[in-house]
Amino acid sequence: MAQLKLYEYPHPILKKKAEKVDKVDDALRKLLDDMLETMYADNGCGLAAPQVGVSKRLVVIDIAGEGEEPRPMYLVNPEIVWASEEKEISEEGCLSVPGQRAEVERPASVRIKYLDYNGEAQEILAEDFLAVAAQHEIDHLDGVLYIDRISRLKRQMLLKKLEKARKESGSKI
Ligand code: GNR
Ligand code: NI
């Protein structure tokens, strides 16, 4: 296993639409394992491949709470096949926009089709925080960050704070 480098805003790879994967083989599973390790090391609950510089449609998620048994999920080529009319607002953060948070509105539940770690087709109904995390990650595969889903004014304020925090920490955050 290996920890991968995280790409942060405004790296252009985060704006690119990622490519579909055509087969789940050992090399791909190794990448999924490394993504999971990277996510755990940075205390994230989800991670998409573009965040580690790989423009492929791969996501890992673990929404288990602290002190709970880990429950890793691997989503290859995830697709939202249904979204609820009902919307929900929740506070989001992103490892690629470190130290910042904002409220984002999204469908409250979504049905997602994907291939699992073994390349088998799966479909799940994601609700509550899993719905938020899965939509946040699938957005990454389409080059969309949660800050693209907030008002211009809020985004400008958030990006100013990010810039300030980076300066204060000696540029590297
Ligand atoms: O660790 C993360 N926490 C989080 C909190 C609220 C909504 C979404 C997320 S995902 C984020 C990790 C990340 O940046 N994934 O892309
Ligand atoms: Ni993110």
PDB file of N, CA, C and O in Angstrom, residues 24-66:
ATOM      1  N   VAL A  24     -11.844  -4.005 -14.143  1.00  0.00           N
ATOM      2  CA  VAL A  24     -11.374  -3.991 -12.760  1.00  0.00           C
ATOM      3  C   VAL A  24     -10.364  -5.128 -12.607  1.00  0.00           C
ATOM      4  O   VAL A  24     -10.739  -6.298 -12.501  1.00  0.00           O
ATOM      5  N   ASP A  25      -9.086  -4.785 -12.678  1.00  0.00           N
ATOM      6  CA  ASP A  25      -8.034  -5.803 -12.555  1.00  0.00           C
ATOM      7  C   ASP A  25      -7.179  -5.512 -11.311  1.00  0.00           C
ATOM      8  O   ASP A  25      -7.469  -4.577 -10.561  1.00  0.00           O
ATOM      9  N   ASP A  26      -6.127  -6.294 -11.132  1.00  0.00           N
ATOM     10  CA  ASP A  26      -5.303  -6.139  -9.922  1.00  0.00           C
ATOM     11  C   ASP A  26      -4.653  -4.762  -9.834  1.00  0.00           C
ATOM     12  O   ASP A  26      -4.532  -4.200  -8.757  1.00  0.00           O
ATOM     13  N   ALA A  27      -4.250  -4.214 -10.982  1.00  0.00           N
ATOM     14  CA  ALA A  27      -3.614  -2.893 -10.980  1.00  0.00           C
ATOM     15  C   ALA A  27      -4.612  -1.833 -10.498  1.00  0.00           C
ATOM     16  O   ALA A  27      -4.260  -0.920  -9.741  1.00  0.00           O
ATOM     17  N   LEU A  28      -5.865  -1.985 -10.934  1.00  0.00           N
ATOM     18  CA  LEU A  28      -6.893  -1.023 -10.521  1.00  0.00           C
ATOM     19  C   LEU A  28      -7.200  -1.183  -9.030  1.00  0.00           C
ATOM     20  O   LEU A  28      -7.365  -0.199  -8.309  1.00  0.00           O
ATOM     21  N   ARG A  29      -7.253  -2.459  -8.578  1.00  0.00           N
ATOM     22  CA  ARG A  29      -7.505  -2.705  -7.140  1.00  0.00           C
ATOM     23  C   ARG A  29      -6.383  -2.117  -6.290  1.00  0.00           C
ATOM     24  O   ARG A  29      -6.630  -1.581  -5.218  1.00  0.00           O
ATOM     25  N   LYS A  30      -5.156  -2.167  -6.771  1.00  0.00           N
ATOM     26  CA  LYS A  30      -4.021  -1.582  -6.049  1.00  0.00           C
ATOM     27  C   LYS A  30      -4.218  -0.069  -5.913  1.00  0.00           C
ATOM     28  O   LYS A  30      -3.981   0.514  -4.856  1.00  0.00           O
ATOM     29  N   LEU A  31      -4.676   0.558  -6.998  1.00  0.00           N
ATOM     30  CA  LEU A  31      -4.946   2.000  -6.959  1.00  0.00           C
ATOM     31  C   LEU A  31      -6.067   2.304  -5.961  1.00  0.00           C
ATOM     32  O   LEU A  31      -5.972   3.258  -5.180  1.00  0.00           O
ATOM     33  N   LEU A  32      -7.127   1.468  -5.973  1.00  0.00           N
ATOM     34  CA  LEU A  32      -8.230   1.666  -5.014  1.00  0.00           C
ATOM     35  C   LEU A  32      -7.722   1.525  -3.576  1.00  0.00           C
ATOM     36  O   LEU A  32      -8.100   2.303  -2.696  1.00  0.00           O
ATOM     37  N   ASP A  33      -6.860   0.538  -3.336  1.00  0.00           N
ATOM     38  CA  ASP A  33      -6.276   0.346  -1.991  1.00  0.00           C
ATOM     39  C   ASP A  33      -5.467   1.575  -1.586  1.00  0.00           C
ATOM     40  O   ASP A  33      -5.559   2.045  -0.450  1.00  0.00           O
ATOM     41  N   ASP A  34      -4.660   2.091  -2.511  1.00  0.00           N
ATOM     42  CA  ASP A  34      -3.834   3.272  -2.221  1.00  0.00           C
ATOM     43  C   ASP A  34      -4.700   4.512  -1.978  1.00  0.00           C
ATOM     44  O   ASP A  34      -4.382   5.343  -1.122  1.00  0.00           O
ATOM     45  N   MET A  35      -5.788   4.618  -2.730  1.00  0.00           N
ATOM     46  CA  MET A  35      -6.707   5.742  -2.506  1.00  0.00           C
ATOM     47  C   MET A  35      -7.323   5.655  -1.110  1.00  0.00           C
ATOM     48  O   MET A  35      -7.436   6.665  -0.403  1.00  0.00           O
ATOM     49  N   LEU A  36      -7.704   4.433  -0.712  1.00  0.00           N
ATOM     50  CA  LEU A  36      -8.302   4.266   0.622  1.00  0.00           C
ATOM     51  C   LEU A  36      -7.293   4.634   1.713  1.00  0.00           C
ATOM     52  O   LEU A  36      -7.628   5.340   2.669  1.00  0.00           O
ATOM     53  N   GLU A  37      -6.061   4.174   1.538  1.00  0.00           N
ATOM     54  CA  GLU A  37      -5.009   4.496   2.513  1.00  0.00           C
ATOM     55  C   GLU A  37      -4.803   6.015   2.611  1.00  0.00           C
ATOM     56  O   GLU A  37      -4.672   6.574   3.700  1.00  0.00           O
ATOM     57  N   THR A  38      -4.779   6.664   1.458  1.00  0.00           N
ATOM     58  CA  THR A  38      -4.606   8.129   1.410  1.00  0.00           C
ATOM     59  C   THR A  38      -5.771   8.827   2.111  1.00  0.00           C
ATOM     60  O   THR A  38      -5.575   9.761   2.893  1.00  0.00           O
ATOM     61  N   MET A  39      -6.987   8.333   1.845  1.00  0.00           N
ATOM     62  CA  MET A  39      -8.186   8.920   2.468  1.00  0.00           C
ATOM     63  C   MET A  39      -8.130   8.778   3.988  1.00  0.00           C
ATOM     64  O   MET A  39      -8.367   9.744   4.718  1.00  0.00           O
ATOM     65  N   TYR A  40      -7.781   7.584   4.478  1.00  0.00           N
ATOM     66  CA  TYR A  40      -7.701   7.366   5.939  1.00  0.00           C
ATOM     67  C   TYR A  40      -6.599   8.240   6.551  1.00  0.00           C
ATOM     68  O   TYR A  40      -6.782   8.821   7.613  1.00  0.00           O
ATOM     69  N   ALA A  41      -5.468   8.347   5.855  1.00  0.00           N
ATOM     70  CA  ALA A  41      -4.342   9.130   6.385  1.00  0.00           C
ATOM     71  C   ALA A  41      -4.715  10.602   6.534  1.00  0.00           C
ATOM     72  O   ALA A  41      -4.202  11.292   7.421  1.00  0.00           O
ATOM     73  N   ASP A  42      -5.623  11.081   5.683  1.00  0.00           N
ATOM     74  CA  ASP A  42      -6.013  12.491   5.744  1.00  0.00           C
ATOM     75  C   ASP A  42      -7.356  12.685   6.436  1.00  0.00           C
ATOM     76  O   ASP A  42      -7.936  13.774   6.362  1.00  0.00           O
ATOM     77  N   ASN A  43      -7.838  11.622   7.101  1.00  0.00           N
ATOM     78  CA  ASN A  43      -9.105  11.693   7.840  1.00  0.00           C
ATOM     79  C   ASN A  43     -10.296  12.112   6.987  1.00  0.00           C
ATOM     80  O   ASN A  43     -11.197  12.793   7.474  1.00  0.00           O
ATOM     81  N   GLY A  44     -10.281  11.688   5.751  1.00  0.00           N
ATOM     82  CA  GLY A  44     -11.420  11.978   4.874  1.00  0.00           C
ATOM     83  C   GLY A  44     -12.427  10.842   4.950  1.00  0.00           C
ATOM     84  O   GLY A  44     -12.120   9.743   5.411  1.00  0.00           O
ATOM     85  N   CYS A  45     -13.652  11.103   4.500  1.00  0.00           N
ATOM     86  CA  CYS A  45     -14.636  10.015   4.452  1.00  0.00           C
ATOM     87  C   CYS A  45     -14.942   9.628   3.020  1.00  0.00           C
ATOM     88  O   CYS A  45     -15.738   8.728   2.774  1.00  0.00           O
ATOM     89  N   GLY A  46     -14.279  10.280   2.068  1.00  0.00           N
ATOM     90  CA  GLY A  46     -14.425   9.904   0.673  1.00  0.00           C
ATOM     91  C   GLY A  46     -13.234  10.439  -0.099  1.00  0.00           C
ATOM     92  O   GLY A  46     -12.553  11.361   0.372  1.00  0.00           O
ATOM     93  N   LEU A  47     -12.964   9.846  -1.247  1.00  0.00           N
ATOM     94  CA  LEU A  47     -11.875  10.334  -2.092  1.00  0.00           C
ATOM     95  C   LEU A  47     -12.149   9.879  -3.525  1.00  0.00           C
ATOM     96  O   LEU A  47     -12.546   8.740  -3.759  1.00  0.00           O
ATOM     97  N   ALA A  48     -11.916  10.784  -4.488  1.00  0.00           N
ATOM     98  CA  ALA A  48     -12.099  10.459  -5.898  1.00  0.00           C
ATOM     99  C   ALA A  48     -10.724  10.484  -6.568  1.00  0.00           C
ATOM    100  O   ALA A  48      -9.848  11.259  -6.180  1.00  0.00           O
ATOM    101  N   ALA A  49     -10.528   9.624  -7.588  1.00  0.00           N
ATOM    102  CA  ALA A  49      -9.211   9.469  -8.209  1.00  0.00           C
ATOM    103  C   ALA A  49      -8.590  10.788  -8.702  1.00  0.00           C
ATOM    104  O   ALA A  49      -7.379  10.974  -8.540  1.00  0.00           O
ATOM    105  N   PRO A  50      -9.382  11.730  -9.265  1.00  0.00           N
ATOM    106  CA  PRO A  50      -8.729  12.986  -9.709  1.00  0.00           C
ATOM    107  C   PRO A  50      -8.013  13.713  -8.568  1.00  0.00           C
ATOM    108  O   PRO A  50      -7.042  14.443  -8.816  1.00  0.00           O
ATOM    109  N   GLN A  51      -8.446  13.491  -7.331  1.00  0.00           N
ATOM    110  CA  GLN A  51      -7.795  14.140  -6.180  1.00  0.00           C
ATOM    111  C   GLN A  51      -6.385  13.610  -5.922  1.00  0.00           C
ATOM    112  O   GLN A  51      -5.619  14.240  -5.195  1.00  0.00           O
ATOM    113  N   VAL A  52      -6.090  12.436  -6.501  1.00  0.00           N
ATOM    114  CA  VAL A  52      -4.728  11.919  -6.391  1.00  0.00           C
ATOM    115  C   VAL A  52      -4.045  11.926  -7.764  1.00  0.00           C
ATOM    116  O   VAL A  52      -3.109  11.172  -8.018  1.00  0.00           O
ATOM    117  N   GLY A  53      -4.564  12.768  -8.653  1.00  0.00           N
ATOM    118  CA  GLY A  53      -3.912  12.988  -9.931  1.00  0.00           C
ATOM    119  C   GLY A  53      -4.219  11.965 -10.997  1.00  0.00           C
ATOM    120  O   GLY A  53      -3.533  11.915 -12.019  1.00  0.00           O
ATOM    121  N   VAL A  54      -5.245  11.144 -10.773  1.00  0.00           N
ATOM    122  CA  VAL A  54      -5.601  10.094 -11.737  1.00  0.00           C
ATOM    123  C   VAL A  54      -6.987  10.394 -12.301  1.00  0.00           C
ATOM    124  O   VAL A  54      -7.978  10.382 -11.573  1.00  0.00           O
ATOM    125  N   SER A  55      -7.055  10.666 -13.601  1.00  0.00           N
ATOM    126  CA  SER A  55      -8.324  11.070 -14.195  1.00  0.00           C
ATOM    127  C   SER A  55      -9.154   9.857 -14.629  1.00  0.00           C
ATOM    128  O   SER A  55      -9.427   9.649 -15.800  1.00  0.00           O
ATOM    129  N   LYS A  56      -9.545   9.032 -13.636  1.00  0.00           N
ATOM    130  CA  LYS A  56     -10.363   7.835 -13.880  1.00  0.00           C
ATOM    131  C   LYS A  56     -11.574   7.879 -12.959  1.00  0.00           C
ATOM    132  O   LYS A  56     -11.495   8.453 -11.862  1.00  0.00           O
ATOM    133  N   ARG A  57     -12.671   7.198 -13.384  1.00  0.00           N
ATOM    134  CA  ARG A  57     -13.922   7.255 -12.615  1.00  0.00           C
ATOM    135  C   ARG A  57     -13.895   6.235 -11.470  1.00  0.00           C
ATOM    136  O   ARG A  57     -14.511   5.194 -11.521  1.00  0.00           O
ATOM    137  N   LEU A  58     -13.167   6.578 -10.427  1.00  0.00           N
ATOM    138  CA  LEU A  58     -12.980   5.723  -9.243  1.00  0.00           C
ATOM    139  C   LEU A  58     -13.218   6.541  -7.987  1.00  0.00           C
ATOM    140  O   LEU A  58     -12.714   7.663  -7.873  1.00  0.00           O
ATOM    141  N   VAL A  59     -13.936   5.934  -7.034  1.00  0.00           N
ATOM    142  CA  VAL A  59     -14.246   6.607  -5.767  1.00  0.00           C
ATOM    143  C   VAL A  59     -14.094   5.605  -4.627  1.00  0.00           C
ATOM    144  O   VAL A  59     -14.431   4.429  -4.783  1.00  0.00           O
ATOM    145  N   VAL A  60     -13.571   6.058  -3.505  1.00  0.00           N
ATOM    146  CA  VAL A  60     -13.641   5.269  -2.265  1.00  0.00           C
ATOM    147  C   VAL A  60     -14.371   6.115  -1.227  1.00  0.00           C
ATOM    148  O   VAL A  60     -14.249   7.337  -1.208  1.00  0.00           O
ATOM    149  N   ILE A  61     -15.144   5.418  -0.394  1.00  0.00           N
ATOM    150  CA  ILE A  61     -15.924   6.104   0.651  1.00  0.00           C
ATOM    151  C   ILE A  61     -15.891   5.233   1.909  1.00  0.00           C
ATOM    152  O   ILE A  61     -15.948   3.994   1.814  1.00  0.00           O
ATOM    153  N   ASP A  62     -15.761   5.843   3.066  1.00  0.00           N
ATOM    154  CA  ASP A  62     -15.996   5.140   4.331  1.00  0.00           C
ATOM    155  C   ASP A  62     -16.638   6.130   5.287  1.00  0.00           C
ATOM    156  O   ASP A  62     -15.984   7.077   5.719  1.00  0.00           O
ATOM    157  N   ILE A  63     -17.918   5.899   5.581  1.00  0.00           N
ATOM    158  CA  ILE A  63     -18.640   6.844   6.432  1.00  0.00           C
ATOM    159  C   ILE A  63     -18.792   6.322   7.860  1.00  0.00           C
ATOM    160  O   ILE A  63     -19.559   6.882   8.637  1.00  0.00           O
ATOM    161  N   ALA A  64     -18.030   5.262   8.214  1.00  0.00           N
ATOM    162  CA  ALA A  64     -18.079   4.747   9.593  1.00  0.00           C
ATOM    163  C   ALA A  64     -17.566   5.833  10.544  1.00  0.00           C
ATOM    164  O   ALA A  64     -16.622   6.559  10.216  1.00  0.00           O
ATOM    165  N   GLY A  65     -18.203   5.936  11.709  1.00  0.00           N
ATOM    166  CA  GLY A  65     -17.795   6.939  12.691  1.00  0.00           C
ATOM    167  C   GLY A  65     -16.512   6.529  13.396  1.00  0.00           C
ATOM    168  O   GLY A  65     -16.015   5.404  13.207  1.00  0.00           O
ATOM    169  N   GLU A  66     -15.965   7.447  14.174  1.00  0.00           N
ATOM    170  CA  GLU A  66     -14.740   7.139  14.916  1.00  0.00           C
ATOM    171  C   GLU A  66     -15.024   6.054  15.944  1.00  0.00           C
ATOM    172  O   GLU A  66     -16.065   6.055  16.582  1.00  0.00           O
TER     173      GLU A  66
END
